[in-house]
Short mmCIF file of C-alpha atoms and ligand atoms in Angstrom, two decimals:
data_model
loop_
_atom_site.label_atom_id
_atom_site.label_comp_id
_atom_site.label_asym_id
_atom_site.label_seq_id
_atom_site.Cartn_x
_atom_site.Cartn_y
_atom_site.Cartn_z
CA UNK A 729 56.01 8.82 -49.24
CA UNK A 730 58.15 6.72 -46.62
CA UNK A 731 57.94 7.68 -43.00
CA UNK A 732 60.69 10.20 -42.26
CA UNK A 733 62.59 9.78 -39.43
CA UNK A 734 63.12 13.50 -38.87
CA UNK A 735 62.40 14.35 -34.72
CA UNK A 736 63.01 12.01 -31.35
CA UNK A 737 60.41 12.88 -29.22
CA UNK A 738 61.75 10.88 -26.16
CA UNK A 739 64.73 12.21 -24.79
CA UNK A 740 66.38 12.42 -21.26
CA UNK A 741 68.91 15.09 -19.72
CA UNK A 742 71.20 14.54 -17.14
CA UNK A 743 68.43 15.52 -14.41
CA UNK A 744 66.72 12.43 -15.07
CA UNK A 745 67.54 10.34 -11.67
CA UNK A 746 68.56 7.07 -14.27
CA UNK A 747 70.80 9.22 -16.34
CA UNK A 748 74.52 8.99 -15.49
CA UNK A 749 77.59 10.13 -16.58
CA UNK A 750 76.64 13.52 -16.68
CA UNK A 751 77.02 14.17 -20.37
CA UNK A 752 73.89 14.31 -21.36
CA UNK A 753 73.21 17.87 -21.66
CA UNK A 754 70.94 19.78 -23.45
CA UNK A 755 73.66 21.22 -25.90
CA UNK A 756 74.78 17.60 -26.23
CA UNK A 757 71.12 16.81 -27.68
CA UNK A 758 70.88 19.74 -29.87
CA UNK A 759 74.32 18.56 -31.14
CA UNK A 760 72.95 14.68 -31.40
CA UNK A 761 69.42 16.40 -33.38
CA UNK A 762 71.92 18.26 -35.85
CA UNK A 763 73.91 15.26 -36.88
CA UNK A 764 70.76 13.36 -37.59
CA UNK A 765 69.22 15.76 -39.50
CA UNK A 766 66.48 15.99 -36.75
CA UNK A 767 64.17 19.18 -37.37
CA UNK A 768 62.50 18.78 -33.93
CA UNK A 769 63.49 16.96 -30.43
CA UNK A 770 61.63 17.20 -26.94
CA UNK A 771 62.97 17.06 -23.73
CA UNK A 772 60.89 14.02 -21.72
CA UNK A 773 62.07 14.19 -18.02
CA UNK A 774 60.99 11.87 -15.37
CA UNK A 775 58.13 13.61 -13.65
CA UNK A 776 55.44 13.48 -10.90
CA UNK A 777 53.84 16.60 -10.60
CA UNK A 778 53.48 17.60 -6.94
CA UNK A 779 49.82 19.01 -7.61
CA UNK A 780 49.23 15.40 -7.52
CA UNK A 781 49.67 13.63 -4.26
CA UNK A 782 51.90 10.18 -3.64
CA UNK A 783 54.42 9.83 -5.45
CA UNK A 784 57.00 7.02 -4.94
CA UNK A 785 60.41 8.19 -3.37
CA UNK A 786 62.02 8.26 -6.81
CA UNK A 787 59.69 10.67 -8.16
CA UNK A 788 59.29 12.73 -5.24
CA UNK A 789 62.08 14.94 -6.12
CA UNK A 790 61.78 15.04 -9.89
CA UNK A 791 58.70 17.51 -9.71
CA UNK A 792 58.03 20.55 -11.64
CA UNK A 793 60.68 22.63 -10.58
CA UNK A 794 63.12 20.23 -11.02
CA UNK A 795 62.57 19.01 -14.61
CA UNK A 796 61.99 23.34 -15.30
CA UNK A 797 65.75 23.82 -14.43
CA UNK A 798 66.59 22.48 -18.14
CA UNK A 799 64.63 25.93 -19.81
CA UNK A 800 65.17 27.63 -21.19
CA UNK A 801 66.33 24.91 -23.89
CA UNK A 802 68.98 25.89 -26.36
CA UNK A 803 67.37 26.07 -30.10
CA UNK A 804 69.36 25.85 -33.11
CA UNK A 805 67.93 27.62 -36.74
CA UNK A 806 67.55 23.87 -38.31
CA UNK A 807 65.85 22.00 -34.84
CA UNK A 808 62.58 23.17 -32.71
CA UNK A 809 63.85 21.79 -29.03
CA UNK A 810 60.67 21.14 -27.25
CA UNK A 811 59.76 21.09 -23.54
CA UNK A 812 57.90 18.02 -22.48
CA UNK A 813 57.92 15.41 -19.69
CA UNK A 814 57.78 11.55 -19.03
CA UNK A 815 55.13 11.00 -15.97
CA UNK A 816 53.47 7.80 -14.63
CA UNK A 817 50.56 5.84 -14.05
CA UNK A 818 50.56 4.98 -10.18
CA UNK A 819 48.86 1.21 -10.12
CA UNK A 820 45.40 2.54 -8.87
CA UNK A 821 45.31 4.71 -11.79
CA UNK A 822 45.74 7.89 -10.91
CA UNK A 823 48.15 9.92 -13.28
CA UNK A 824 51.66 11.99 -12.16
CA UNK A 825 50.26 15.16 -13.91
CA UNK A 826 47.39 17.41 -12.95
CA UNK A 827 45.13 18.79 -15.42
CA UNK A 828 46.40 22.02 -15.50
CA UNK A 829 50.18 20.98 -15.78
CA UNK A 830 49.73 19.84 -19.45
CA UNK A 831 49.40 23.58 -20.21
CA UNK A 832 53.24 23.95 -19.53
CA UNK A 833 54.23 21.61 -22.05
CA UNK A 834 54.69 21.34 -25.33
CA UNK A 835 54.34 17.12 -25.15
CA UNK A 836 53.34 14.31 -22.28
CA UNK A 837 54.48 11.05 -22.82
CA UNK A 838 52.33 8.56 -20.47
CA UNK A 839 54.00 4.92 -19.85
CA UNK A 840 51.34 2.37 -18.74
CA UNK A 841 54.43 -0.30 -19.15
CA UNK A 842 56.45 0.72 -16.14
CA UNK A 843 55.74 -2.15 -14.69
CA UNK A 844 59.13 -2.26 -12.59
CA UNK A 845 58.03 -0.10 -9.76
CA UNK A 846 57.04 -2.72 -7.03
CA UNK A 847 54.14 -1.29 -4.91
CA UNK A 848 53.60 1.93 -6.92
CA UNK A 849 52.69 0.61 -10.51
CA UNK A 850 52.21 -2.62 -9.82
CA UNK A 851 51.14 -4.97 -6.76
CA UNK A 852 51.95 -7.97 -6.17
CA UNK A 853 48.81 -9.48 -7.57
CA UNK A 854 50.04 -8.50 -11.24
CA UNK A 855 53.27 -10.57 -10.35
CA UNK A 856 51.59 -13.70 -10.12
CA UNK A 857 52.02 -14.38 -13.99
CA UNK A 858 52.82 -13.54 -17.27
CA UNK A 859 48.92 -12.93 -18.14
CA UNK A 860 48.50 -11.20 -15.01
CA UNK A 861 51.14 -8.54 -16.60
CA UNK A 862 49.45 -8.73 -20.02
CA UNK A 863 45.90 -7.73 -18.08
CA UNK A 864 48.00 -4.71 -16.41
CA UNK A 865 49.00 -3.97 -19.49
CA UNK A 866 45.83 -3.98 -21.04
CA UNK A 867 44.05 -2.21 -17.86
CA UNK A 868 46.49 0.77 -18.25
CA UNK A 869 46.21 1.63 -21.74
CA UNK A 870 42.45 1.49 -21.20
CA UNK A 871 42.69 3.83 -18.17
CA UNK A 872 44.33 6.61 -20.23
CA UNK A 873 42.54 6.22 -23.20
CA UNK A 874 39.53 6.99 -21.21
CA UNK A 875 40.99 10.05 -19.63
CA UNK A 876 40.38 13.52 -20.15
CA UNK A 877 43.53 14.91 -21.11
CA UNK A 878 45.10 16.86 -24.44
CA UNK A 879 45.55 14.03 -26.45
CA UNK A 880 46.85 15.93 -29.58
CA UNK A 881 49.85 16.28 -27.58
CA UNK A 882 50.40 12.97 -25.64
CA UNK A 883 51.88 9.83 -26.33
CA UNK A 884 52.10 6.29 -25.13
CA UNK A 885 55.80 5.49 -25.21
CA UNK A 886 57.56 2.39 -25.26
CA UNK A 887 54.66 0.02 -25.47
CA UNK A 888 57.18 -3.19 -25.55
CA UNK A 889 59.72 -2.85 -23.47
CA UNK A 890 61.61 -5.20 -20.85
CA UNK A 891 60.23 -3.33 -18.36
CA UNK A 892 56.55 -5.75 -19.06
CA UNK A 893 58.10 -8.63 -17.93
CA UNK A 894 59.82 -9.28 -13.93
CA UNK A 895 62.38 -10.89 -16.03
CA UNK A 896 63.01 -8.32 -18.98
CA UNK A 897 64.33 -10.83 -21.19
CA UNK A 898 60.93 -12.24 -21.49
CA UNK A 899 59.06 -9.60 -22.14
CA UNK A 900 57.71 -11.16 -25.46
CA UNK A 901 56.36 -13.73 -23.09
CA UNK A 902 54.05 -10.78 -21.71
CA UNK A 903 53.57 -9.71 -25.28
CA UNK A 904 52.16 -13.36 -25.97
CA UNK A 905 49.29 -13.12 -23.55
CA UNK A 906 47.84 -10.13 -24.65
CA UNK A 907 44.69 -10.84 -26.36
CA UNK A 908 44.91 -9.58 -29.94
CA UNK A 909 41.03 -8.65 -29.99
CA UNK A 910 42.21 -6.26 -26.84
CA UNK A 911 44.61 -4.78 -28.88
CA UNK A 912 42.19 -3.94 -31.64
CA UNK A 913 39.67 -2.23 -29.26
CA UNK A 914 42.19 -0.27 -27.61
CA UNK A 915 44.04 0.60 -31.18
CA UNK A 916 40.80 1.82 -32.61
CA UNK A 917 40.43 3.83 -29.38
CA UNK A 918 43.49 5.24 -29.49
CA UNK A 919 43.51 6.60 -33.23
CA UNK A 920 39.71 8.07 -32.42
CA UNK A 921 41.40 10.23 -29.55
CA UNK A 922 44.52 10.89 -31.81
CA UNK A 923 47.25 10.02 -28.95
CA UNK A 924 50.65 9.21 -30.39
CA UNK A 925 51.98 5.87 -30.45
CA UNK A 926 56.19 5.28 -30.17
CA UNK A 927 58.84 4.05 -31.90
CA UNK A 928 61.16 2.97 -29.10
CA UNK A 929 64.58 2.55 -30.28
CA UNK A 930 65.95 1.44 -26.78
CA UNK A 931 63.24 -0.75 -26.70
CA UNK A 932 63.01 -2.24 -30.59
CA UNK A 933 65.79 -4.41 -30.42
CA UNK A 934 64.88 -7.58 -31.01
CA UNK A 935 66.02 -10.80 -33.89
CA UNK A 936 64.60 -12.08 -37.04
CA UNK A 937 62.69 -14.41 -35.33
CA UNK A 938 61.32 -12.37 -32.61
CA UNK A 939 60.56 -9.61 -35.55
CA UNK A 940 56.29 -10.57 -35.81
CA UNK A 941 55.63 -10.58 -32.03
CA UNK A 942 57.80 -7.65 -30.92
CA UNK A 943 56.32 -5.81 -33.70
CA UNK A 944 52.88 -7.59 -33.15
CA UNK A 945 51.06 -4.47 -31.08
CA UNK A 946 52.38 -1.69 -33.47
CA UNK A 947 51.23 -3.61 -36.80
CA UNK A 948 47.43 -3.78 -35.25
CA UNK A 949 47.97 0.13 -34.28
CA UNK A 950 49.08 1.06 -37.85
CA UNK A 951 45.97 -0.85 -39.10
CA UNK A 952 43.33 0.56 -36.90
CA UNK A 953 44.81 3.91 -37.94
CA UNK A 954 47.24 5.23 -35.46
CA UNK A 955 49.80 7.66 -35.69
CA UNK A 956 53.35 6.98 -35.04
CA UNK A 957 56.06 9.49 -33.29
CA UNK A 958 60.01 8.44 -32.71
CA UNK A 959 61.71 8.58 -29.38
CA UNK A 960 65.13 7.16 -28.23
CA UNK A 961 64.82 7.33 -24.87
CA UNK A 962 68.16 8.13 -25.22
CA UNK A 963 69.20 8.62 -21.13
CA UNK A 964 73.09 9.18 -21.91
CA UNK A 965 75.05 9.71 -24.76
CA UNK A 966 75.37 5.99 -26.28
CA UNK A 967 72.24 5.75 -26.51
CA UNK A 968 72.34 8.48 -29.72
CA UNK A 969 74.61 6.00 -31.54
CA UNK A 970 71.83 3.23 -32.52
CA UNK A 971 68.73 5.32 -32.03
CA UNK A 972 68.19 6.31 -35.72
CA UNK A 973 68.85 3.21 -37.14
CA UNK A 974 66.70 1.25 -35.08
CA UNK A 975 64.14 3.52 -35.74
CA UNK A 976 64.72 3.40 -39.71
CA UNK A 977 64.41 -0.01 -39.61
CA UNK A 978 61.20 -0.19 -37.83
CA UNK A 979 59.74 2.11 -40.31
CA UNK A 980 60.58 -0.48 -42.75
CA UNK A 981 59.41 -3.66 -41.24
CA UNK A 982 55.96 -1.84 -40.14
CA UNK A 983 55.70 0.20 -44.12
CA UNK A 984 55.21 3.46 -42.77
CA UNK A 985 54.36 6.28 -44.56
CA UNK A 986 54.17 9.83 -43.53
CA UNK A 987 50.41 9.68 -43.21
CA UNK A 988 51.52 8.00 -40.48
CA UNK A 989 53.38 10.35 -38.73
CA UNK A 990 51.59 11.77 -35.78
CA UNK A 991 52.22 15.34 -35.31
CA UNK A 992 51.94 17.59 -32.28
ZN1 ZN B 2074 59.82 5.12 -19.83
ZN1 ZN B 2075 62.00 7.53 -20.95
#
């Protein structure tokens, strides 16, 4: 049976520091789950827990008690609204969330491609050139596949993105340099732990002829066996008018079924 595109596991409120306009509520979300015939959505804030020291100054105030202020989350009788969070990977490694912070959500959503934080994700070293980006990228998804953490409910989001690149319009160029025998050891890796891999719809947006490398790193996951979860990363209310589609059609181009589908 074809992948159903029936949650968005990505989502950002208007307490998100990059979300503006102010309309992005949780109400609003519930209302954008219900129109899409969504039977679960989760709540990803920005987050750096302060159990675990340094944060950057962006993240400094979006700690637990900040991203809490959303809950309790509306629910409606068709869609479960989960409670979950978007942290980072700081460039030595070290993860925004303690151990014993996963326990308070329902989903964690790790990026190892937020590679646009000068000096916190990434040094200057991993400037120097497009492979020096692909071996971040690379080195990151390696770190947290080695971690002890819940991995039955975490997920890697965004895995392409613009965000790779120091020019985000070349991000493919990143993409390029990543060794596809790297991609099968840490594929294989990822489907033994059982972490989730995204669907980006913000960041699947790419043309015809782009189609085979942007889509490159999520065919090898689907063949060494990894499940796939949706997100938006819808961070205001526009961003709900492409998401599904987007989505739809990368369940098409990649033949996704829903033995696919990873499940929290
Ligand atoms: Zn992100
Ligand atoms: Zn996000």
């Amino acid at each position: 049976m074809r992948y159903v595109v029936d949650h968005d596991l990505h989502i950002h409120s208007n307490i998100s520091f990059c979300s503006f306009g102010g309309g992005q509520t949780p109400e609003r979300i519930l209302k954008y789950a219900g129109e899409n015939g969504f039977r679960k959505v989760c709540l990803t804030n920005h987050f750096w827990d302060e159990l675990v020291k340094g944060p950057n100054g962006w993240y400094e105030d979006q700690d637990f008690s900040h991203i809490s202020a959303a809950k309790p989350l509306p629910q409606s009788d068709n869609v479960e609204f989960l409670f979950g969070c978007e942290t980072e990977l700081r460039h030595d490694l070290v993860l925004g969330i303690s151990k014993e912070r996963f326990d308070e959500f329902d989903f964690v959503i790790i990026p190892t491609t937020h590679l646009h934080f000068q000096d916190f994700t990434v040094t200057a070293k991993d400037n120097i050139s497009f492979k020096a980006r692909a071996d971040a990228w690379v080195r990151r998804l390696d770190a947290v596949l080695s971690m002890d953490i819940p991995f039955h409910k975490t997920g890697i989001p965004h895995l392409t993105t613009g965000l790779i690149s120091p020019k985000r319009e070349q991000y493919l160029e990143v993409v390029k340099e990543i060794p596809e025998n790297e991609m099968y050891r840490l594929f294989k890796q990822a489907a033994k732990v059982g972490v989730g891999i995204e669907l980006n719809s913000s960041a699947l947006n790419f043309s015809v002829s782009e189609e085979k490398l942007a889509l490159l790193p999520y065919t090898i996951a689907k063949e060494c066996g990894c499940k796939f979860y949706c997100g938006s990363d819808a961070h205001e209310e526009e961003h709900f008018t492409y998401a599904k589609s987007r989505l739809e059609k990368a369940v098409d181009l990649l033949g996704l079924t829903e033995n696919d589908k990873f499940i929290i």
